[in-house]
Short mmCIF file of C-alpha atoms and ligand atoms in Angstrom, two decimals:
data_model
loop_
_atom_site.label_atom_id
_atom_site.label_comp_id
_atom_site.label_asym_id
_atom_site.label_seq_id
_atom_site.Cartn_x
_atom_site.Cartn_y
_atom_site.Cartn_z
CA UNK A 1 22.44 -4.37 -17.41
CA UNK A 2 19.45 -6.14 -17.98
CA UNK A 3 17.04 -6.48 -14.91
CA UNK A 4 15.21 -9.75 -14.12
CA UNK A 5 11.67 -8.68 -12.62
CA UNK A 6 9.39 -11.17 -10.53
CA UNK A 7 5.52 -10.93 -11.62
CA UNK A 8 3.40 -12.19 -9.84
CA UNK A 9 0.21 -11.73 -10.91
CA UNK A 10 -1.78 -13.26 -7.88
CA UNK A 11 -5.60 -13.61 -8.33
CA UNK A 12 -8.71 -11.78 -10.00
CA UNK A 13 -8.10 -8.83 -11.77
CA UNK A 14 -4.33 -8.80 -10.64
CA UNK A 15 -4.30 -10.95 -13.16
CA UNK A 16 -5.02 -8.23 -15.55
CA UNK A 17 -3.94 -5.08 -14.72
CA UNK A 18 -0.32 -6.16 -14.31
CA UNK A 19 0.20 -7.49 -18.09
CA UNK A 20 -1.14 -3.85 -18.75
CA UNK A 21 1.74 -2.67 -16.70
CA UNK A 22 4.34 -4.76 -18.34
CA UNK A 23 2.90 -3.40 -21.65
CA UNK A 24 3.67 0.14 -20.75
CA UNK A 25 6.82 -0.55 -19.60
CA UNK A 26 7.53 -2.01 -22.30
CA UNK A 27 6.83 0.70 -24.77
CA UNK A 28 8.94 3.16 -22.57
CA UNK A 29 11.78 1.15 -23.93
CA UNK A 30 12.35 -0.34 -20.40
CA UNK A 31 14.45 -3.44 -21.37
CA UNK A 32 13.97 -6.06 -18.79
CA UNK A 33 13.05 -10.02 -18.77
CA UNK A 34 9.90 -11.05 -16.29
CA UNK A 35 10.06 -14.13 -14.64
CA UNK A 36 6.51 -15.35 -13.29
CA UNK A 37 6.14 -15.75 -9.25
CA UNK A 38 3.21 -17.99 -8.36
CA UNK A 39 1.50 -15.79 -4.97
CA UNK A 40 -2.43 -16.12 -4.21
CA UNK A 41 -5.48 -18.12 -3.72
CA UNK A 42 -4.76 -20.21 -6.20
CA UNK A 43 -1.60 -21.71 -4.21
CA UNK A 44 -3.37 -21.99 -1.29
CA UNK A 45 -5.68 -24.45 -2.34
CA UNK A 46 -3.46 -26.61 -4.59
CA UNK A 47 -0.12 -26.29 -2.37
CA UNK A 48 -1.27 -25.02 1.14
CA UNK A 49 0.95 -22.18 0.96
CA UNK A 50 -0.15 -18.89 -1.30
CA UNK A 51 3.92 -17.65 -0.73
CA UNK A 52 5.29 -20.67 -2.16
CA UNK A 53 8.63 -21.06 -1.14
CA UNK A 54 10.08 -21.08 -5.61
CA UNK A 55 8.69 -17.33 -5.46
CA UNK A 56 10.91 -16.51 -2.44
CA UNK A 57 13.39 -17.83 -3.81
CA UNK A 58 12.93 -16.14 -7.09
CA UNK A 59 12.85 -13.03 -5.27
CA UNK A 60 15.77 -13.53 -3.18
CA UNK A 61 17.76 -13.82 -6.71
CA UNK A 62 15.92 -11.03 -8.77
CA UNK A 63 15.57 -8.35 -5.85
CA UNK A 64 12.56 -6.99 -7.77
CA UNK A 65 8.95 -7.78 -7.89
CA UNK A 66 5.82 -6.30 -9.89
CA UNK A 67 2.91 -7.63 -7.48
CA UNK A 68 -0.54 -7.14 -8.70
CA UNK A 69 -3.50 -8.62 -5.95
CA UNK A 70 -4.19 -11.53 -4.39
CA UNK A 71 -7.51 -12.90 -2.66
CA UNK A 72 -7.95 -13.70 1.04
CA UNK A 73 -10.61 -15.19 2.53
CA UNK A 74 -11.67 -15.87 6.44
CA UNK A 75 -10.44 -18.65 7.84
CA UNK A 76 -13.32 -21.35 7.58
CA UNK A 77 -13.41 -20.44 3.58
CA UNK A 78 -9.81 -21.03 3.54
CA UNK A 79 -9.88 -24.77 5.21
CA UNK A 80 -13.06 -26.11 3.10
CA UNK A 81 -11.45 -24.19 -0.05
CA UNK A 82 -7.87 -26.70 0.49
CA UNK A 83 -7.29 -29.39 -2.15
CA UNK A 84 -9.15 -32.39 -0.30
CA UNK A 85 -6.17 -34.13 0.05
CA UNK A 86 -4.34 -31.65 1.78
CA UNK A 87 -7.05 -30.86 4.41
CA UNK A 88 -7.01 -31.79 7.93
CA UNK A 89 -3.43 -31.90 7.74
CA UNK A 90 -2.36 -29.16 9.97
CA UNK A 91 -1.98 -26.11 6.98
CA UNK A 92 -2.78 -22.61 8.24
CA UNK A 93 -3.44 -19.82 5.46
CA UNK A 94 -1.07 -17.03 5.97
CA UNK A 95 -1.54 -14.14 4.04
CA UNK A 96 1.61 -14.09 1.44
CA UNK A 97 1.72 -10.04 1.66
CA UNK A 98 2.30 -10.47 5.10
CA UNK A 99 4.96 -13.06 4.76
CA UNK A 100 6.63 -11.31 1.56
CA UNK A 101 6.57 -8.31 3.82
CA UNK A 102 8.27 -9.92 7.01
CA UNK A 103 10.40 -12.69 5.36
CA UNK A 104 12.22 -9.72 2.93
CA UNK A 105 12.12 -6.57 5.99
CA UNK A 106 10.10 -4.38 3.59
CA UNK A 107 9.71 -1.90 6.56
CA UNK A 108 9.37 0.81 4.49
CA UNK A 109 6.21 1.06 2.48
CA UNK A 110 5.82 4.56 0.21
CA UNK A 111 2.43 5.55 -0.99
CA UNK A 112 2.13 8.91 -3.10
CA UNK A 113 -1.31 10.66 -3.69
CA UNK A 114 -1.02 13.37 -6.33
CA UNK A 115 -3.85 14.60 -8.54
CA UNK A 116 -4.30 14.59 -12.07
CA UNK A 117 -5.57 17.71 -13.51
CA UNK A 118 -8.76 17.06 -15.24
CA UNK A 119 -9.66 13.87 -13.46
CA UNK A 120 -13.20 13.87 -12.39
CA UNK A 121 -12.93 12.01 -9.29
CA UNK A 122 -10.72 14.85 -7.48
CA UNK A 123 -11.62 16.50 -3.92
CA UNK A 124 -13.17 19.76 -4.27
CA UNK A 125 -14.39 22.21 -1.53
CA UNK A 126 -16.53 25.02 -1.08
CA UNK A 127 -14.44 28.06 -1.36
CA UNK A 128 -14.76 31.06 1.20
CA UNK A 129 -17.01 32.83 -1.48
CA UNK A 130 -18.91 29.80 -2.52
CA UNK A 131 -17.52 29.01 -5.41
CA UNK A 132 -15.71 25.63 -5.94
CA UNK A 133 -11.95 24.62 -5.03
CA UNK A 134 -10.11 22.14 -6.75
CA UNK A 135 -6.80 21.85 -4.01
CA UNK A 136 -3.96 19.84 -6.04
CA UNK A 137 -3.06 17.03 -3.79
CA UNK A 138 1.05 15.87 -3.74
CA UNK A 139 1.54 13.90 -0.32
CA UNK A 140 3.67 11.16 -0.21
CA UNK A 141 2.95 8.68 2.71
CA UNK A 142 5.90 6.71 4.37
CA UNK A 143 4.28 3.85 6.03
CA UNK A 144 6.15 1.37 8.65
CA UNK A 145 5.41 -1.86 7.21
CA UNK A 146 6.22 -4.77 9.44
CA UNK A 147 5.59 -3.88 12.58
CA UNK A 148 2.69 -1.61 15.43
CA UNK A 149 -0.44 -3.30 15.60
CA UNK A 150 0.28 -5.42 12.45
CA UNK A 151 3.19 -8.03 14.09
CA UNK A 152 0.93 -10.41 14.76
CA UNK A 153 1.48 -11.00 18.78
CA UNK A 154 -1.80 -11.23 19.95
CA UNK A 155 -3.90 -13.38 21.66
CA UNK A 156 -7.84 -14.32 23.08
CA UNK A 157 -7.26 -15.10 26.22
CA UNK A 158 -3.80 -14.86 26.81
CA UNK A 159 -2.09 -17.60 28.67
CA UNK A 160 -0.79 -17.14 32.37
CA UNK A 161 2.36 -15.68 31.59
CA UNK A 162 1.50 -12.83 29.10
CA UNK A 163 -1.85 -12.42 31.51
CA UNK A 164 0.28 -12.25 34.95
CA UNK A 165 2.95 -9.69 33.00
CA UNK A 166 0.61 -7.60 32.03
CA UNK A 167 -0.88 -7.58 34.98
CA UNK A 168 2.09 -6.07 36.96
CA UNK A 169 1.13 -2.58 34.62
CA UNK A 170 -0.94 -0.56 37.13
CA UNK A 171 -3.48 0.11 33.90
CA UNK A 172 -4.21 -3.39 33.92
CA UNK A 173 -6.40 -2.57 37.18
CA UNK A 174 -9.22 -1.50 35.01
CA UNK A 175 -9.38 -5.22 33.67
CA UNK A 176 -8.33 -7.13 36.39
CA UNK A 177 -12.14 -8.47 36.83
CA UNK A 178 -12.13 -9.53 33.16
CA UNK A 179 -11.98 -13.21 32.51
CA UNK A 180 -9.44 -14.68 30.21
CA UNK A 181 -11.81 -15.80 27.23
CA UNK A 182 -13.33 -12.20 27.47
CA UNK A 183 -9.94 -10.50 27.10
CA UNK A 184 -7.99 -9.91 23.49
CA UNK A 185 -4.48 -8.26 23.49
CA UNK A 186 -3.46 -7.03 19.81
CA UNK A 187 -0.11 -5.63 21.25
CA UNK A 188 1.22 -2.56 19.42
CA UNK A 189 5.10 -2.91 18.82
CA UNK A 190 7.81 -0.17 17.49
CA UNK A 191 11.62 -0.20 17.77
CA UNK A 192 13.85 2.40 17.24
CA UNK A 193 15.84 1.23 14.34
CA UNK A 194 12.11 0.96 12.42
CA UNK A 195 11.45 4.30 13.09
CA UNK A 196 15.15 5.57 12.31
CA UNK A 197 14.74 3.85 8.88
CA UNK A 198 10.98 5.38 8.18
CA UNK A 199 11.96 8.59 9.35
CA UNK A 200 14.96 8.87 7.51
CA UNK A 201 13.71 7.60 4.20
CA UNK A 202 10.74 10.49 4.42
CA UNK A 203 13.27 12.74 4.72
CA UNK A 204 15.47 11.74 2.17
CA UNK A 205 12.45 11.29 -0.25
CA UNK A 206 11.48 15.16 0.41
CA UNK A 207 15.49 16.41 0.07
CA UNK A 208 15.45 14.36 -3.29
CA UNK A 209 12.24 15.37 -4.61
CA UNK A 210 12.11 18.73 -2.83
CA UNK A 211 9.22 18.90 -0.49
CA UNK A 212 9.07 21.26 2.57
CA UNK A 213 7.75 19.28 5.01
CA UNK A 214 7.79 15.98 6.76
CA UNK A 215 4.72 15.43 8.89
CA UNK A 216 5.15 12.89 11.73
CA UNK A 217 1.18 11.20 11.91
CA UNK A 218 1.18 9.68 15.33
CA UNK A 219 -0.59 10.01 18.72
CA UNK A 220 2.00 10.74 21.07
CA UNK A 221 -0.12 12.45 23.66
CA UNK A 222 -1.98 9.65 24.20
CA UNK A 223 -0.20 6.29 22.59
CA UNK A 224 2.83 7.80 24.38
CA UNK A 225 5.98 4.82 24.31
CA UNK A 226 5.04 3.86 20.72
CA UNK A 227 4.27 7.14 19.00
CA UNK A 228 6.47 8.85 21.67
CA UNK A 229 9.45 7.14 20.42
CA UNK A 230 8.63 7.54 16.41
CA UNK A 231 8.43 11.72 17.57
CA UNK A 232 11.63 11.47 19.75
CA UNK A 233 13.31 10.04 16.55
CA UNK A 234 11.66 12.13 14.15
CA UNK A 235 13.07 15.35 16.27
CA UNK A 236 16.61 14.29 16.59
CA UNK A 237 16.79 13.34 12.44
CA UNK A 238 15.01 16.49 11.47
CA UNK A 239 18.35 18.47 12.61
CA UNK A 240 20.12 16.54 9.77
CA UNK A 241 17.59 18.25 7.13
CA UNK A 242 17.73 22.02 7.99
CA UNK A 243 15.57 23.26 4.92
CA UNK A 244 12.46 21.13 5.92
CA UNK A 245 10.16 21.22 8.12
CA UNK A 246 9.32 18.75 10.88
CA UNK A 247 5.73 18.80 11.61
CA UNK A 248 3.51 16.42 13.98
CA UNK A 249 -0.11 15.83 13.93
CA UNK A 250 -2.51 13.47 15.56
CA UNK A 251 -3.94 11.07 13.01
CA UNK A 252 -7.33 11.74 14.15
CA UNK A 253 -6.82 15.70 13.33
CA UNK A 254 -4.94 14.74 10.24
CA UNK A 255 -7.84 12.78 8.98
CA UNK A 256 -9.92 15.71 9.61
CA UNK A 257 -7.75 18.02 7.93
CA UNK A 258 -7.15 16.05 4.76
CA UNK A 259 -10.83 16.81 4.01
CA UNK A 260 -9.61 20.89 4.48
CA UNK A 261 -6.37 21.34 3.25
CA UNK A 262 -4.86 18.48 1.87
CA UNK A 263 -2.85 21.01 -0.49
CA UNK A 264 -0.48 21.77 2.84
CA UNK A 265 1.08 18.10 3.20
CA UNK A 266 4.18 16.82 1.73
CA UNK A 267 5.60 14.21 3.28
CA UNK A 268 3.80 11.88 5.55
CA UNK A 269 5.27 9.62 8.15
CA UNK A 270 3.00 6.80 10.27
CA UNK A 271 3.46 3.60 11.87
CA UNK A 272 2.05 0.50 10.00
CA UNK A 273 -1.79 1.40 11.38
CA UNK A 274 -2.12 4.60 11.24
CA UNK A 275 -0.35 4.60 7.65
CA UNK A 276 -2.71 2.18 6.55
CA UNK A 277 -5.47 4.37 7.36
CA UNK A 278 -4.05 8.11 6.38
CA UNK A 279 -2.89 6.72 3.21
CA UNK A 280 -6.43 5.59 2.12
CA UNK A 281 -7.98 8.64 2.96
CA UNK A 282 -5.68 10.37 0.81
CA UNK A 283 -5.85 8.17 -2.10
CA UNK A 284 -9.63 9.44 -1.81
CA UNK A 285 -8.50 12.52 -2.58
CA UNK A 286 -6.59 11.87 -5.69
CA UNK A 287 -9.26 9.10 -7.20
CA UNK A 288 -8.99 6.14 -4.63
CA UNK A 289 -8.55 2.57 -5.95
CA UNK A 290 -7.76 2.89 -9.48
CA UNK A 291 -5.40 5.31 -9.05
CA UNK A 292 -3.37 4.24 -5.38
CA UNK A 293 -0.08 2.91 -5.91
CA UNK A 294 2.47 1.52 -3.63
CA UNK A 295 6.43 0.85 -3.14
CA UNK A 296 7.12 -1.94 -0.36
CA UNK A 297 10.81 -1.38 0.24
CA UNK A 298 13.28 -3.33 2.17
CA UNK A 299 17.80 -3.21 2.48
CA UNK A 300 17.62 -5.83 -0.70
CA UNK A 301 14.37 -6.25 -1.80
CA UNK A 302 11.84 -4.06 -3.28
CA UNK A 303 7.85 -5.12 -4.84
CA UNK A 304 5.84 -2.52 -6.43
CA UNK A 305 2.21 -2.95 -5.81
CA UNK A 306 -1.26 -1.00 -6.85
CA UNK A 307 -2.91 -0.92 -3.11
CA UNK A 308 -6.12 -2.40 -4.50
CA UNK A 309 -7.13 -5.96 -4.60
CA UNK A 310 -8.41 -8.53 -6.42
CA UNK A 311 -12.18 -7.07 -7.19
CA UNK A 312 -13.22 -10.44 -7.58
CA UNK A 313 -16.83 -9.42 -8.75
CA UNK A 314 -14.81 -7.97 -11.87
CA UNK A 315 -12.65 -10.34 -12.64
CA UNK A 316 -14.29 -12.61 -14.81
CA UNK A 317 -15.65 -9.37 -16.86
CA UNK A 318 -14.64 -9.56 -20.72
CA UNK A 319 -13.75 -6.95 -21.65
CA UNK A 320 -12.40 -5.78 -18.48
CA UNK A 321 -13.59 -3.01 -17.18
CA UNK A 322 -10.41 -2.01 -14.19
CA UNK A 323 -8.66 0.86 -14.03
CA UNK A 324 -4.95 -0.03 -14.73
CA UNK A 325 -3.83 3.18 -14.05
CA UNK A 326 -2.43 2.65 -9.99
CA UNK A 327 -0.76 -0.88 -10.94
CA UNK A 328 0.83 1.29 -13.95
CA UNK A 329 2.28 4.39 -11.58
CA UNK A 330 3.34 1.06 -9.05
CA UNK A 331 5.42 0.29 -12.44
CA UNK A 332 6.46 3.92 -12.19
CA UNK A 333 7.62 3.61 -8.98
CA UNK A 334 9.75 0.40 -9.89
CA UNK A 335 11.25 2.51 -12.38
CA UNK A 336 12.38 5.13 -10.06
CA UNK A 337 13.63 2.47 -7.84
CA UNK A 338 15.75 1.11 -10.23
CA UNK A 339 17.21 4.68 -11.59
CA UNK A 340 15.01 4.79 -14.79
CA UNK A 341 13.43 8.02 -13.37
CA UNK A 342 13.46 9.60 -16.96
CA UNK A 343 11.05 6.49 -17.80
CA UNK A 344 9.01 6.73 -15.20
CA UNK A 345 8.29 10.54 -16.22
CA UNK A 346 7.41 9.78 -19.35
CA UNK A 347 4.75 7.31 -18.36
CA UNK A 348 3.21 9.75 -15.59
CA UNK A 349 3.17 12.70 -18.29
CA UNK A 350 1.52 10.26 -21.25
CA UNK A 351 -1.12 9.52 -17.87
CA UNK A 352 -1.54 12.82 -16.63
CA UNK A 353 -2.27 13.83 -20.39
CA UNK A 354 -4.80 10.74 -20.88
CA UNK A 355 -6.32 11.94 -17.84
CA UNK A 356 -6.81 15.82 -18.45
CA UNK A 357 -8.20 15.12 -22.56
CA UNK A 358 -10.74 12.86 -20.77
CA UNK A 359 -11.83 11.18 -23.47
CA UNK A 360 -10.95 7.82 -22.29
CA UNK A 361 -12.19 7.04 -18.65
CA UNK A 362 -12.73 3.72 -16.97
CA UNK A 363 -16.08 3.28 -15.22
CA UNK A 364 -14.51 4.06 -11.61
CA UNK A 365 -13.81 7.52 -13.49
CA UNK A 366 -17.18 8.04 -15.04
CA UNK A 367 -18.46 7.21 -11.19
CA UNK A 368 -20.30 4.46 -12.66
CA UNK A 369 -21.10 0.93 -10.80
CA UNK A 370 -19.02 -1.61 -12.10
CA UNK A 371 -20.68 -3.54 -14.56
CA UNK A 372 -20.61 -5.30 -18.07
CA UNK A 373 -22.96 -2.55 -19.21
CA UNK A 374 -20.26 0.42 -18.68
CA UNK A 375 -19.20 0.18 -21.58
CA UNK A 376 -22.78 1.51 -23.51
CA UNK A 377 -22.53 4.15 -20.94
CA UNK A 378 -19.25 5.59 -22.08
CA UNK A 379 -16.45 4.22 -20.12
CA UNK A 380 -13.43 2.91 -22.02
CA UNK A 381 -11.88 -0.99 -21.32
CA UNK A 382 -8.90 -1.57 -19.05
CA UNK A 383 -7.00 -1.95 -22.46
CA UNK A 384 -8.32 1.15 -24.35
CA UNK A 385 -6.61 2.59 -21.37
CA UNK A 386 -3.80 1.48 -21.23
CA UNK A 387 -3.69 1.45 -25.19
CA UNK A 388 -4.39 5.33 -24.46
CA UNK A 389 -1.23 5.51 -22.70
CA UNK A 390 1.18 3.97 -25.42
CA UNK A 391 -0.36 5.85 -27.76
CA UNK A 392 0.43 9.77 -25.53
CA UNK A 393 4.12 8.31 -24.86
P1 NAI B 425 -10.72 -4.47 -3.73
O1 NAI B 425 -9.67 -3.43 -3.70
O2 NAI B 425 -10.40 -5.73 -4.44
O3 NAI B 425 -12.03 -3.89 -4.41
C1 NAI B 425 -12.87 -2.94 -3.81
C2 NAI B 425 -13.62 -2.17 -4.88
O4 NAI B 425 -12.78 -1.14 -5.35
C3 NAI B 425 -13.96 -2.97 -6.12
O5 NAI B 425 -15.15 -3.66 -6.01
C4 NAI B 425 -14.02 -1.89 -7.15
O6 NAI B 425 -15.25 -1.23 -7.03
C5 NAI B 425 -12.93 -0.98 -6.74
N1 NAI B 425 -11.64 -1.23 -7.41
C6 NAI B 425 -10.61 -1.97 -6.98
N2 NAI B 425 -9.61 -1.94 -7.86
C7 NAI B 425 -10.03 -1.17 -8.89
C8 NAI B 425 -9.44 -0.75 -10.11
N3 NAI B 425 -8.20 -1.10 -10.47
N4 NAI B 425 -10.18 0.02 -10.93
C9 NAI B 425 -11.40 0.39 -10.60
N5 NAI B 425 -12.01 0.05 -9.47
C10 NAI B 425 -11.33 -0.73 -8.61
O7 NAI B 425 -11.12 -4.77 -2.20
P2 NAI B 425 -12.15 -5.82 -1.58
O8 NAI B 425 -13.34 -5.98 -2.46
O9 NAI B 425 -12.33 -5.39 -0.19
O10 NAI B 425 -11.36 -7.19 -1.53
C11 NAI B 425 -11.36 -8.16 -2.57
C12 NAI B 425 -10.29 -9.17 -2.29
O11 NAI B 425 -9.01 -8.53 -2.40
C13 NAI B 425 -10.34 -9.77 -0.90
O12 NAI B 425 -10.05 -11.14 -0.99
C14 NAI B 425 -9.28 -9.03 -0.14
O13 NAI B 425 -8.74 -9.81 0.90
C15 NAI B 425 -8.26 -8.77 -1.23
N6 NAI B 425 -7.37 -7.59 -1.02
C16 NAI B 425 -6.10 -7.72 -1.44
C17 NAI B 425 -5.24 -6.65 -1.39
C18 NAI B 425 -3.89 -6.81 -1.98
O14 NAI B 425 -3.64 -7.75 -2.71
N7 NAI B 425 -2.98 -5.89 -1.73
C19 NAI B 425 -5.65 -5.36 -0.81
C20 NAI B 425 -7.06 -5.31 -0.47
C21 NAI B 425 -7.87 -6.40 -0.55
MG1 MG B 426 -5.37 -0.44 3.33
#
């Protein structure tokens, strides 16, 4: 059958990196139509709504999207930044990840970090004899994605009710002096069935893919109903997967050890804050922006994602000078989603070779400052990348 796949572009340089994508996908013999979905900036200023309600819909038919970046900007920018007519008329920017995310339940979001031999922006450590370590990094992060600190109920002064219920928690006595326009709430909300779903997808992922571990990144000693309940879950599903390991570690420690021996994780489970944040530092590991992927996954809907932005200090640079490589392994990842592992191989192998010849890099891999004058220092365009890929497969 013949998929239908929603692009949507967004703004800056998701603009280019994900017709790089398609390309690649293209020459794996991946035979598929793309339908455009407007999402970004752009949408907010014309329309008042950068998630118009066409791309929803589009979405809602297709079941797959190819996302690239979009722009946000604080809230004053986004009210002068409204088409003149539209202003004073009541819009709020909201940012369309967000809604995509909670409008489709794409709880689960998966973010691998694996290496790439030869590529010059690995970790290394000092090794016990003082020589030089090069730890190959394959941890796969399973991060809640609609809910914890990320929901959205929160408030500045909270009004009487939510003030006089929280009040009735003994722990409020430490603020019980604190006046209401001094106090914010951001309130930090799990269910079960989330955590069933998250915990049993990591799981799954490491039976399928073989890892020995599943790491539960919480803070259940001290964050003890939310984290508490993600562990209590974690334990009881665990039985189901005898061969693997069920591990728990304090995201604090974890972030610590990630910088000793990042080697030891597999699978990686966190609630939506906490994911955010362990997944990054990983990514650091394995080459950070231009190489971080992403797989937003809900019961119908799935969009594939590089976790950069929209570098908009890059985006008007021609040639471009972007690595396309993470919003090409996001394409990967669509692949895999849709059962075209075989495809997606093939693209991570013609990478993975690209990467170890290492005679085309893009400036972030040359550790250059982004610039229109990369180029005379070596480092290859987004295309000659991506043209470097094609050319391995
Ligand atoms: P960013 O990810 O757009 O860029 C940060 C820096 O990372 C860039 O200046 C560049 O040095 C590097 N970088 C990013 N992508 C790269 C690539 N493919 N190749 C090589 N280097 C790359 O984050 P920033 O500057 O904080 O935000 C810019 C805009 O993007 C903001 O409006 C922000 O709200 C938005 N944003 C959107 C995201 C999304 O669409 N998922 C995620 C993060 C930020
Ligand atoms: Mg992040």
């Amino acid at each position: 059958m013949k998929r239908t796949i929603v692009a949507m572009p967004g703004d800056g340089i998701g603009k280019i990196v994900l017709p790089e994508a398609i390309r690649v996908l293209d020459a794996a013999g991946f035979d598929a139509d793309y339908v455009n979905g407007d999402i970004g900036w752009d949408f907010w200023c014309s329309e008042g709504n950068a998630l118009p309600q066409r791309t929803i819909d589009l979405l809602a038919e297709h079941k797959v999207g190819l996302f690239g970046a979009i722009t946000s900007k604080p809230k004053n920018k986004a009210a002068s930044e409204l088409a003149p007519e539209l202003q004073g008329k009541g819009y709020t920017y909201y940012s369309p990840i967000v809604t995509m995310r909670q409008h489709f339940d794409l709880d689960i979001c998966i973010r691998p970090c694996k290496s790439f031999t030869g590529n010059p922006l690995n970790f290394i450590r000092r090794a016990a004899d003082g020589g030089v370590e090069e730890p190959m990094v394959d941890t796969v992060i399973f991060r809640q994605n609609t809910e914890c600190l990320y929901c959205g109920v929160e408030w500045t002064n909270p009004p009487k009710n939510v003030r006089d219920a929280l009040d009735s928690h003994p722990r409020m006595k430490a603020f019980a002096n604190v006046p209401g326009e001094d106090l914010a709430v951001s309130t930090r909300i799990f269910t079960r069935n989330a955590c069933r779903r998250i915990v049993r997808a990591a799981f799954e992922h490491a039976k399928k893919f073989g890892y020995k571990s599943v790491t539960i990144c919480e803070k259940p000693n001290v964050i003890r109903e939310t984290s508490g309940m993600m562990e209590a879950e974690a334990a009881i599903i665990a039985k189901e997967y005898p061969g693997i390991a069920l591990w728990s570690t304090n995201i604090d420690a974890q972030m610590m050890w990630l910088t000793k021996n990042p080697e030891d994780y597999g699978v990686l489970v966190a609630g939506n804050m906490f994911g955010d944040i362990v997944s990054d530092g990983f990514a650091g590991l394995v080459g950070g922006l231009g190489f971080a992927c992403s797989a937003n996954l809900g019961r119908e809907v799935a969009v594939f994602e590089p976790t950069h932005g929209s570098a908009p200090k890059y985006e008007t640079l021609d040639p471009s000078i972007v690595n396309p490589i993470a919003m090409i392994l996001s394409g990967c990842m669509m692949l895999d989603h849709l059962g075209e592992t075989a495809k997606a191989d093939r693209i991570r192998a013609a990478i993975a070779a690209v990467v170890a010849e290492g005679k085309v890099r893009c400036y972030d891999m040359l550790k250059l400052t982004g610039g229109a004058d990369v180029f005379s220092k070596g480092a290859a365009t987004t295309q000659q990348m991506t043209d470097a890929i094609i050319a391995k497969m």
